[in-house]
Short mmCIF file of C-alpha atoms and ligand atoms in Angstrom, two decimals:
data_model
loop_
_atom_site.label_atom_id
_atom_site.label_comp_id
_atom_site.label_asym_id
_atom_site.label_seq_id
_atom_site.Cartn_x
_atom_site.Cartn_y
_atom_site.Cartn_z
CA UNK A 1 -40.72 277.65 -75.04
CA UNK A 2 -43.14 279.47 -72.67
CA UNK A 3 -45.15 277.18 -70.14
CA UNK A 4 -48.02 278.41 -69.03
CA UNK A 5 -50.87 276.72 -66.83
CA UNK A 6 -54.50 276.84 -67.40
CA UNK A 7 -57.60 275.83 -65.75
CA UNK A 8 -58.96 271.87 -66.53
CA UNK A 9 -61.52 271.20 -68.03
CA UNK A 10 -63.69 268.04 -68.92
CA UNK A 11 -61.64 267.55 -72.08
CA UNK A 12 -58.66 266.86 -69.82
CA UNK A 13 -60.00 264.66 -67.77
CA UNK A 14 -58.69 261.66 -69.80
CA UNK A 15 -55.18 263.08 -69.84
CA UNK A 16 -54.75 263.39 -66.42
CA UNK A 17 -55.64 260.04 -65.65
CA UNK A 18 -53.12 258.54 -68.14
CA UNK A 19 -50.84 260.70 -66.20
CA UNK A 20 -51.62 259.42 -63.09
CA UNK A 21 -51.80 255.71 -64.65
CA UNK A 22 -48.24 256.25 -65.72
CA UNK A 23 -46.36 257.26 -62.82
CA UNK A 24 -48.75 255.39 -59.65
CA UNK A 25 -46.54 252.75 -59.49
CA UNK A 26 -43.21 254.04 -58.11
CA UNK A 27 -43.98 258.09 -57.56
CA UNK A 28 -47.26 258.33 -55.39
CA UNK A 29 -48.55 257.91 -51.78
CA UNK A 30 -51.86 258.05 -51.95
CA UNK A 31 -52.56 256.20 -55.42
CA UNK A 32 -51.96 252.38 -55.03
CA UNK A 33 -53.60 251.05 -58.37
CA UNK A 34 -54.46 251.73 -61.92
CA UNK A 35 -57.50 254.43 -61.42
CA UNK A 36 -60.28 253.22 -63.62
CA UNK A 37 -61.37 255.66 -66.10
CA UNK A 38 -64.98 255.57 -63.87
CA UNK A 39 -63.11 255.96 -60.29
CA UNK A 40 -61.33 259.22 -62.06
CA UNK A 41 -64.34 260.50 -63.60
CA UNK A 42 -66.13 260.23 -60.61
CA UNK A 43 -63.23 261.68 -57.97
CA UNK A 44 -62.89 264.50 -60.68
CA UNK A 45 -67.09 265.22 -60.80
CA UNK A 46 -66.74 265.01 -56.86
CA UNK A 47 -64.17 267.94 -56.81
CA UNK A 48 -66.11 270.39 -58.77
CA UNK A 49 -68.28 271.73 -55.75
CA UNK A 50 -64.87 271.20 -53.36
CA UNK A 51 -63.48 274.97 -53.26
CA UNK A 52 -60.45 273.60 -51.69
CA UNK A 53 -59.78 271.68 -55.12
CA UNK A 54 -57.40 273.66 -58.13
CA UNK A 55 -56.27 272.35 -61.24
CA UNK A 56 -54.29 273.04 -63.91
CA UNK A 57 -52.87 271.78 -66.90
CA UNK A 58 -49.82 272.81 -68.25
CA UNK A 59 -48.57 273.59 -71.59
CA UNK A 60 -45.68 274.84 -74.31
CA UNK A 61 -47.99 276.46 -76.57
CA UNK A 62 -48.24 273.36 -78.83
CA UNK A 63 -48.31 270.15 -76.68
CA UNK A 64 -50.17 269.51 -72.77
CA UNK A 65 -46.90 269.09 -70.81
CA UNK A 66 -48.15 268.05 -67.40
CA UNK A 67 -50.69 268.47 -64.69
CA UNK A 68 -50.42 270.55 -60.96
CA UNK A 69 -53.28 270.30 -58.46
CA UNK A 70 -53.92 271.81 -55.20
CA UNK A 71 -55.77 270.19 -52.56
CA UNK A 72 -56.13 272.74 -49.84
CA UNK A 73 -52.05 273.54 -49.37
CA UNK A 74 -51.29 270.00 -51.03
CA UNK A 75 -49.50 270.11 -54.21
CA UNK A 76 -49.22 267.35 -56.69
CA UNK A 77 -47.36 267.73 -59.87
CA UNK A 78 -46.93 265.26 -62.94
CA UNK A 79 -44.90 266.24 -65.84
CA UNK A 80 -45.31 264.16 -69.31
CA UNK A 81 -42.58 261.52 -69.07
CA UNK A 82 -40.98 263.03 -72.61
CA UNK A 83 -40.64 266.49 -71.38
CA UNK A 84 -39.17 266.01 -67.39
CA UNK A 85 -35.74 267.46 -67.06
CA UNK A 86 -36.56 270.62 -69.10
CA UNK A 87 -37.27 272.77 -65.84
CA UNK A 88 -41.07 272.73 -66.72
CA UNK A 89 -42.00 271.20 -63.63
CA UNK A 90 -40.49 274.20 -61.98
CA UNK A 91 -41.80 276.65 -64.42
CA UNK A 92 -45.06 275.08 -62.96
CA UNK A 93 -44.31 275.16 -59.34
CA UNK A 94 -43.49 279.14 -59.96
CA UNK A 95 -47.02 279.49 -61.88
CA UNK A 96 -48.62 277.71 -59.70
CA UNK A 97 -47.03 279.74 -56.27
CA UNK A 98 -48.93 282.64 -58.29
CA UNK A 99 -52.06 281.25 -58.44
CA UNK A 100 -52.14 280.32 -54.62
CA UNK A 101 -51.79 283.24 -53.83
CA UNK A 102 -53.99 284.68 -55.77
CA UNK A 103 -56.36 282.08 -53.39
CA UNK A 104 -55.18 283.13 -50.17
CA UNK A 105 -53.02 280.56 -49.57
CA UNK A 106 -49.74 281.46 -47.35
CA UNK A 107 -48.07 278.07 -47.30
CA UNK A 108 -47.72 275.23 -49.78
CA UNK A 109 -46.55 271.85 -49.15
CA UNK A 110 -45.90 268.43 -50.62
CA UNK A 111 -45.58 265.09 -49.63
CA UNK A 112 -43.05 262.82 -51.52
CA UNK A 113 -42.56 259.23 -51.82
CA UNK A 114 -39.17 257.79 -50.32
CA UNK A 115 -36.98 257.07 -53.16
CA UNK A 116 -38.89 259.55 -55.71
CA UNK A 117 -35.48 261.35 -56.42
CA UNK A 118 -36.80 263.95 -58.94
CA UNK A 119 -39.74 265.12 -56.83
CA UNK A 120 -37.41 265.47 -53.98
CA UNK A 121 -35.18 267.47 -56.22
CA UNK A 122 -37.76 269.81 -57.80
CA UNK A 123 -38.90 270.88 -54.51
CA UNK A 124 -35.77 271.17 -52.49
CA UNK A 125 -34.22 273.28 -55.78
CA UNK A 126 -37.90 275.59 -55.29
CA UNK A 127 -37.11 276.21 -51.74
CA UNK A 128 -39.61 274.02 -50.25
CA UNK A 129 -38.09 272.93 -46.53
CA UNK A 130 -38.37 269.10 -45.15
CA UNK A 131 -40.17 269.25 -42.05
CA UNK A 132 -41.96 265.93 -41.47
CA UNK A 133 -40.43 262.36 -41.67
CA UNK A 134 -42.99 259.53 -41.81
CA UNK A 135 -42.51 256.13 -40.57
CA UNK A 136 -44.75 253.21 -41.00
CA UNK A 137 -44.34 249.64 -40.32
CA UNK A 138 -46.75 246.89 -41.29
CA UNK A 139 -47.67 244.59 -38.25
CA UNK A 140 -50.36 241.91 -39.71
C1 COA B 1 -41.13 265.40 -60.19
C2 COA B 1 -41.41 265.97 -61.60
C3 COA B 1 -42.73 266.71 -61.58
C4 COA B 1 -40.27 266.94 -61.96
O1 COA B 1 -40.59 267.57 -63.20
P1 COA B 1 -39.45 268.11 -64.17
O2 COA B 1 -40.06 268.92 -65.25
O3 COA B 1 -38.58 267.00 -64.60
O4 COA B 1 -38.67 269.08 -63.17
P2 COA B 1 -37.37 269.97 -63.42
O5 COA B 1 -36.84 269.72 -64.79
O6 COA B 1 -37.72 271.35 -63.05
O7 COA B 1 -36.38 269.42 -62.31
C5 COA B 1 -36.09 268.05 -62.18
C6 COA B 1 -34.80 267.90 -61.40
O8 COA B 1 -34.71 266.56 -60.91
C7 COA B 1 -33.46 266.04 -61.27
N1 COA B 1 -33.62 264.60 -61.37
C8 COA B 1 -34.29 263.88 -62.28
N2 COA B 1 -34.18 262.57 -62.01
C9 COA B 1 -33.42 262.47 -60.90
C10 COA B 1 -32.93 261.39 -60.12
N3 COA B 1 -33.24 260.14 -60.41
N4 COA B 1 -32.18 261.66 -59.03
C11 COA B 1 -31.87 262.93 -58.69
N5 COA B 1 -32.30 264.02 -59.39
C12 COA B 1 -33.06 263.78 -60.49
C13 COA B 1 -33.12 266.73 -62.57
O9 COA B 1 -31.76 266.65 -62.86
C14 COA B 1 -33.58 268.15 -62.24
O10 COA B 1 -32.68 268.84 -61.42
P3 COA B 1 -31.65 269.95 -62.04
O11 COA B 1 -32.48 271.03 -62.62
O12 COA B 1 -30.85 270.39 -60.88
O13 COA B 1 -30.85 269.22 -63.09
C15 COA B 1 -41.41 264.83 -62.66
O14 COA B 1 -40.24 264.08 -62.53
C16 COA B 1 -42.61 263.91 -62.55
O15 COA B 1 -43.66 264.20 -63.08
N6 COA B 1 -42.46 262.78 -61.85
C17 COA B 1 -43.54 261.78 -61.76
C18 COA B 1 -44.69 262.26 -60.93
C19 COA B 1 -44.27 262.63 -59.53
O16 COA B 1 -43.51 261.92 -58.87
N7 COA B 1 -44.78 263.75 -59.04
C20 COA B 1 -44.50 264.23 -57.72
C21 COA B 1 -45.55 263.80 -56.76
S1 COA B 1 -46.01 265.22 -55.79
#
């Protein structure tokens, strides 16, 4: 099975949001809700003039496998629930690594929920360091 990534377009735009529907709940910082399909639609229209903004979706050939985005050096990767565990999320990282560079980036990095074992995995196992611990604490 080769992966390969290629660019999104408007006819993705649905998948990725069921991708980031699916996993909000337990894997993501920034999300805290079900996205509407208007809030996506309108965050994804918003990115098309931001030249800091890459996308890709990935896939075997046959099926869309999962979803990597750069924001600036920020990656974010979602692979379809029924395919994790196959190495394609770090088939992805790899293509992807090309691809930055390709934009000029030098340094990539990621930020991971506490507790999200498999992202923490698939970036310690691609040779991405941990440099920053953040604490919070609520105080209303
Ligand atoms: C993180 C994610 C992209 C990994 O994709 P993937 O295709 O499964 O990645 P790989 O198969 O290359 O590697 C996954 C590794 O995590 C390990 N893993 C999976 N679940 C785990 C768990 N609960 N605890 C520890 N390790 C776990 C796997 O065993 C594998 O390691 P191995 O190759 O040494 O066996 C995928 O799990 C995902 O989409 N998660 C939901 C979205 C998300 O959290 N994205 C990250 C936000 S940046």
């Amino acid at each position: 099975m080769e992966i390969k990534l290629r660019q999104v377009s408007k006819e993705d735009w649905d998948y990725i949001l069921e991708l980031r529907n699916n996993f909000f709940k337990d894997d993501f910082i920034e999300q805290k809700k079900i996205l509407t399909k208007k809030e996506h639609y309108e965050y994804m229209k918003n990115q098309k003039s931001n030249t800091n903004f890459h996308q890709w979706i990935s896939s075997d050939g046959k099926n869309n496998v999962g979803y990597i985005r750069l924001l600036k050096d920020d990656v974010s990767i979602i692979v379809d629930q029924k395919f994790q565990n196959k190495g394609i999320g770090t088939k992805m990282l790899e293509l992807m690594e090309k691809e930055a560079r390709k934009i000029g980036l030098k340094k990539i990095k990621a930020l991971v929920r506490k507790n999200n074992f498999s992202s923490e995995k698939i970036f310690l196992k691609n040779n991405y360091n941990v440099t920053t611990l953040m604490f919070e604490k609520e105080i209303e």
